[in-house]
Amino acid sequence: MQIKNLMSEDLITVDKDQNLPDALKLLRKHNVSRLPVTNNKELVGIISERDIANKLGSSKYESMPASRLHISSVMVKDVFTVPQSMQLEEVAKLMLDNGIGSVPVMDDDKMVGIVSKADFVTLATGIAFDKITVKEIMSKDLVSASPTDRLIHARRLMLESNVGRLPVLDDDKLVGMITSKDLMRAFIDFRKKVPEKYQKSQIKEVLVEDIMSHNPTYVSKDMSITEVSEIIMETGYNGLPVVEGDDVIGIITQTDILRLIEKLES
């Protein structure tokens, strides 16, 4: 299958000279996690919730209001693109090899669509995926946070582990989830509420439990990939903890499902 048959043609873009709040409004309005960045309609970068969370949490920008940041200072400039005729499994491999969540799709020099891991998940239903269970593809190397960890520690964990979400465990029991979206919103809200001169000291007092989502959705190791994919599509979550009894034994993410699709298609 060519990638043009899977990509989203509904392109929501932001100009590189717009301010960060403009991107935030678009992300929220369209319920997407990343936006292609343009300059005179030409693709020049991509900006994601994870990029924003990482930038706002860095020491260089820790006291700067979001309104003073331009898209061009937050976006990733080296963007992978693919031609619309590229095969699905080739695009999947490109995304996996480079650790990216989406790629703009081009027709010559014109951007005609974008494809994300979420688009691939829509393929992971049906007879073939009914026969594969969570335990066969889930990630067992679990990176987690504690409710009493500082927000800045959770951000560092996500950066070092290159993940977009962390299960929150208290005495090894699942009590919440924290995502790049949560981090992004927390840093923005913090800047709005706390005077600039107090931000450097008070950001250290913000804890994971202050911003995590409670009662998180989870799955069992024996559920089929079809069932998990349907939950991901319904909820919009990028990953789900895998729980056995009271213990978290792993996590299954869009990346795990993308890896399975690439393997089956190759």
Coordinates of C-alpha atoms in Angstrom, one line a residue:
M1 CA 0.0 0.0 0.0
Q2 CA 1.3 3.5 -0.9
I3 CA 1.4 6.0 2.0
K4 CA -0.9 8.3 0.1
N5 CA -3.7 5.9 0.9
L6 CA -3.1 6.2 4.7
M7 CA -2.1 9.8 5.1
S8 CA -4.3 12.6 6.4
E9 CA -4.9 15.2 3.8
D10 CA -6.4 17.6 6.3
L11 CA -3.3 19.7 6.8
I12 CA -3.2 22.0 9.8
T13 CA 0.0 24.1 9.7
V14 CA 1.5 27.0 11.6
D15 CA 3.8 29.8 10.4
K16 CA 7.3 29.9 11.8
D17 CA 6.9 33.5 12.8
Q18 CA 3.8 33.0 14.8
N19 CA 4.0 32.9 18.6
L20 CA 3.8 29.7 20.6
P21 CA 0.3 30.4 21.9
D22 CA -0.9 30.2 18.3
A23 CA 0.4 26.7 18.0
L24 CA -1.1 25.8 21.3
K25 CA -4.6 26.9 20.2
L26 CA -4.3 24.9 17.0
L27 CA -3.1 21.8 18.8
R28 CA -6.1 22.1 21.2
K29 CA -8.7 23.0 18.6
H30 CA -7.8 20.1 16.3
N31 CA -6.8 17.6 19.0
V32 CA -3.5 16.8 17.3
S33 CA -0.1 16.5 18.9
R34 CA 2.1 18.0 16.2
L35 CA 2.0 20.6 13.5
P36 CA 4.0 21.1 10.3
V37 CA 5.6 24.6 10.3
T38 CA 5.7 26.6 7.1
N39 CA 7.2 29.8 5.7
N40 CA 5.4 31.2 2.7
K41 CA 3.6 27.9 2.4
E42 CA 6.9 26.0 2.2
L43 CA 7.6 23.3 4.8
V44 CA 10.5 24.4 7.2
G45 CA 9.9 22.4 10.3
I46 CA 7.6 20.5 12.7
I47 CA 6.5 21.3 16.2
S48 CA 5.1 18.8 18.7
E49 CA 3.8 18.8 22.3
R50 CA 7.0 17.0 23.3
D51 CA 9.1 19.7 21.7
I52 CA 7.2 22.4 23.5
A53 CA 7.4 20.6 26.9
N54 CA 11.1 20.1 26.5
K55 CA 11.8 23.7 25.5
L56 CA 9.6 25.2 28.2
G57 CA 11.2 23.0 30.9
S58 CA 14.8 23.8 29.9
S59 CA 16.9 26.2 32.0
K60 CA 17.4 28.5 29.1
Y61 CA 13.7 29.2 28.7
E62 CA 12.4 28.5 32.2
S63 CA 11.3 32.0 33.0
M64 CA 10.3 33.1 29.5
P65 CA 6.5 33.5 28.9
A66 CA 5.2 31.3 26.1
S67 CA 3.9 34.4 24.3
R68 CA 7.5 35.6 23.8
L69 CA 8.6 32.4 22.0
H70 CA 8.3 32.1 18.3
I71 CA 7.5 28.8 16.6
S72 CA 10.9 29.0 14.9
S73 CA 12.7 28.8 18.2
V74 CA 10.8 25.6 19.3
M75 CA 10.3 23.6 16.1
V76 CA 12.5 20.8 14.8
K77 CA 14.1 22.0 11.6
D78 CA 15.5 18.8 10.2
V79 CA 12.3 17.2 9.0
F80 CA 12.0 13.8 7.4
T81 CA 9.6 13.8 4.5
V82 CA 8.4 11.0 2.2
P83 CA 6.9 10.9 -1.3
Q84 CA 3.3 10.0 -1.6
S85 CA 4.2 6.9 -3.6
M86 CA 6.4 5.4 -0.9
Q87 CA 5.3 2.0 0.5
L88 CA 3.7 1.8 3.9
E89 CA 6.3 -0.5 5.4
E90 CA 9.1 1.8 4.2
V91 CA 7.6 4.7 5.9
A92 CA 7.0 2.7 9.1
K93 CA 10.7 1.7 9.0
L94 CA 11.8 5.3 8.5
M95 CA 9.8 6.4 11.5
L96 CA 11.0 3.6 13.7
D97 CA 14.7 4.0 12.7
N98 CA 14.6 7.7 13.4
G99 CA 12.3 7.8 16.5
I100 CA 9.8 10.2 14.9
G101 CA 6.0 10.3 15.4
S102 CA 4.9 11.6 12.0
V103 CA 6.2 12.5 8.6
P104 CA 4.9 15.0 6.1
V105 CA 4.0 13.5 2.7
M106 CA 5.2 15.3 -0.4
D107 CA 4.2 15.5 -4.1
D108 CA 7.4 16.9 -5.6
D109 CA 8.0 20.0 -3.5
K110 CA 4.4 20.4 -2.3
M111 CA 3.2 19.0 1.0
V112 CA 0.0 17.0 0.4
G113 CA -0.5 15.2 3.7
I114 CA 0.9 13.9 6.9
V115 CA 1.0 10.4 8.4
S116 CA 1.5 9.6 12.0
K117 CA 1.7 6.6 14.3
A118 CA -1.9 7.0 15.1
D119 CA -2.8 6.5 11.4
F120 CA -0.9 3.2 11.4
V121 CA -2.8 2.1 14.5
T122 CA -6.0 2.2 12.4
L123 CA -4.6 -0.6 10.4
A124 CA -4.0 -2.9 13.4
T125 CA -7.5 -4.4 13.6
G126 CA -8.9 -7.6 12.0
I127 CA -8.2 -11.3 11.9
A128 CA -4.4 -11.0 11.8
F129 CA -4.3 -8.7 14.8
D130 CA -7.0 -10.7 16.7
K131 CA -4.4 -13.5 17.0
I132 CA -1.6 -11.5 18.5
T133 CA -1.7 -10.5 22.2
V134 CA -0.3 -7.6 24.1
K135 CA 2.4 -9.7 25.8
E136 CA 4.0 -10.5 22.5
I137 CA 4.8 -7.0 21.6
M138 CA 4.6 -4.8 24.7
S139 CA 7.7 -3.0 26.1
K140 CA 8.8 -4.7 29.4
D141 CA 11.5 -2.2 30.2
L142 CA 9.3 0.2 32.1
V143 CA 10.3 3.8 32.9
S144 CA 8.0 5.2 35.6
A145 CA 7.6 8.1 38.0
S146 CA 6.4 8.4 41.6
P147 CA 3.6 10.8 42.6
T148 CA 6.1 12.7 44.8
D149 CA 8.7 13.1 42.1
R150 CA 9.3 16.7 41.0
L151 CA 7.8 17.7 37.6
I152 CA 11.3 18.6 36.4
H153 CA 12.5 15.1 37.2
A154 CA 9.7 13.5 35.2
R155 CA 10.6 15.8 32.3
R156 CA 14.2 14.6 32.5
L157 CA 13.2 11.0 32.7
M158 CA 11.1 11.4 29.5
L159 CA 14.0 13.1 27.7
E160 CA 16.6 10.6 28.7
S161 CA 14.4 7.6 27.9
N162 CA 13.0 9.2 24.7
V163 CA 9.4 8.5 25.8
G164 CA 6.3 10.6 25.7
R165 CA 4.5 9.1 28.8
L166 CA 5.3 7.7 32.1
P167 CA 3.1 5.4 34.3
V168 CA 3.0 6.8 37.9
L169 CA 3.6 4.1 40.5
D170 CA 3.1 4.3 44.3
D171 CA 4.3 1.2 46.1
D172 CA 4.5 -0.5 42.6
K173 CA 0.7 0.2 42.1
L174 CA -0.5 2.2 39.1
V175 CA -2.0 5.5 40.4
G176 CA -1.7 7.7 37.3
M177 CA -0.1 8.6 34.0
I178 CA 1.9 11.7 33.0
T179 CA 2.4 12.6 29.3
S180 CA 4.2 15.2 27.2
K181 CA 0.8 17.0 26.9
D182 CA 0.5 17.1 30.7
L183 CA 4.0 18.6 30.9
M184 CA 3.4 21.2 28.3
R185 CA 0.2 22.4 29.9
A186 CA 1.7 22.4 33.3
F187 CA 4.7 24.6 32.3
I188 CA 2.4 27.0 30.5
D189 CA -0.1 27.3 33.4
F190 CA 2.8 27.7 35.8
R191 CA 4.1 30.7 33.9
K192 CA 0.7 32.3 33.9
K193 CA 0.2 31.9 37.6
V194 CA 3.6 32.5 39.1
P195 CA 5.4 35.9 38.9
E196 CA 8.6 35.6 36.9
K197 CA 10.9 36.4 39.8
Y198 CA 9.6 33.3 41.8
Q199 CA 9.5 30.9 38.9
K200 CA 13.0 29.4 39.2
S201 CA 12.5 28.4 42.8
Q202 CA 8.8 27.5 42.7
I203 CA 9.0 25.2 39.7
K204 CA 10.9 22.8 41.9
E205 CA 7.9 22.5 44.2
V206 CA 5.5 21.2 41.4
L207 CA 5.1 17.5 41.8
V208 CA 4.0 14.7 39.4
E209 CA 0.8 14.1 41.5
D210 CA -0.2 17.8 40.9
I211 CA -0.6 17.3 37.1
M212 CA -0.9 13.5 36.4
S213 CA -4.1 12.0 35.2
H214 CA -5.8 9.8 37.8
N215 CA -7.5 6.4 37.3
P216 CA -5.6 5.7 34.0
T217 CA -6.9 3.3 31.4
Y218 CA -4.9 0.1 31.3
V219 CA -4.9 -3.3 29.5
S220 CA -4.1 -6.9 30.3
K221 CA -1.3 -8.9 28.7
D222 CA -3.8 -11.3 27.1
M223 CA -5.8 -8.7 25.2
S224 CA -5.6 -8.8 21.4
I225 CA -3.8 -6.1 19.4
T226 CA -7.2 -5.4 17.8
E227 CA -8.7 -4.6 21.2
V228 CA -5.8 -2.4 22.2
S229 CA -5.8 -0.5 18.9
E230 CA -9.6 0.2 19.3
I231 CA -9.0 1.6 22.8
I232 CA -6.1 3.8 21.5
M233 CA -8.3 5.1 18.6
E234 CA -11.2 5.7 20.9
T235 CA -9.3 7.5 23.7
G236 CA -6.5 9.1 21.6
Y237 CA -4.0 7.8 24.1
N238 CA -0.5 7.1 22.7
G239 CA 0.2 4.3 25.1
L240 CA -1.4 2.1 27.8
P241 CA 0.1 0.5 30.9
V242 CA -0.2 -3.3 31.0
V243 CA -1.4 -4.5 34.4
E244 CA -1.5 -8.1 35.8
G245 CA -3.2 -8.3 39.2
D246 CA -2.0 -5.2 41.0
D247 CA 1.3 -5.0 39.2
V248 CA 2.4 -3.0 36.1
I249 CA 4.3 -5.4 34.0
G250 CA 4.9 -3.2 30.9
I251 CA 3.5 -0.7 28.5
I252 CA 2.1 -0.9 25.0
T253 CA 2.4 2.1 22.7
Q254 CA 1.7 3.2 19.2
T255 CA 5.4 2.6 18.5
D256 CA 5.1 -1.1 19.5
I257 CA 2.1 -1.4 17.1
L258 CA 3.9 0.4 14.4
R259 CA 6.8 -2.0 14.8
L260 CA 4.4 -5.0 14.5
I261 CA 2.9 -3.6 11.3
E262 CA 6.3 -3.0 9.8
K263 CA 7.3 -6.6 10.6
L264 CA 4.0 -8.0 9.1
E265 CA 4.2 -5.9 6.0
S266 CA 7.9 -6.6 5.2

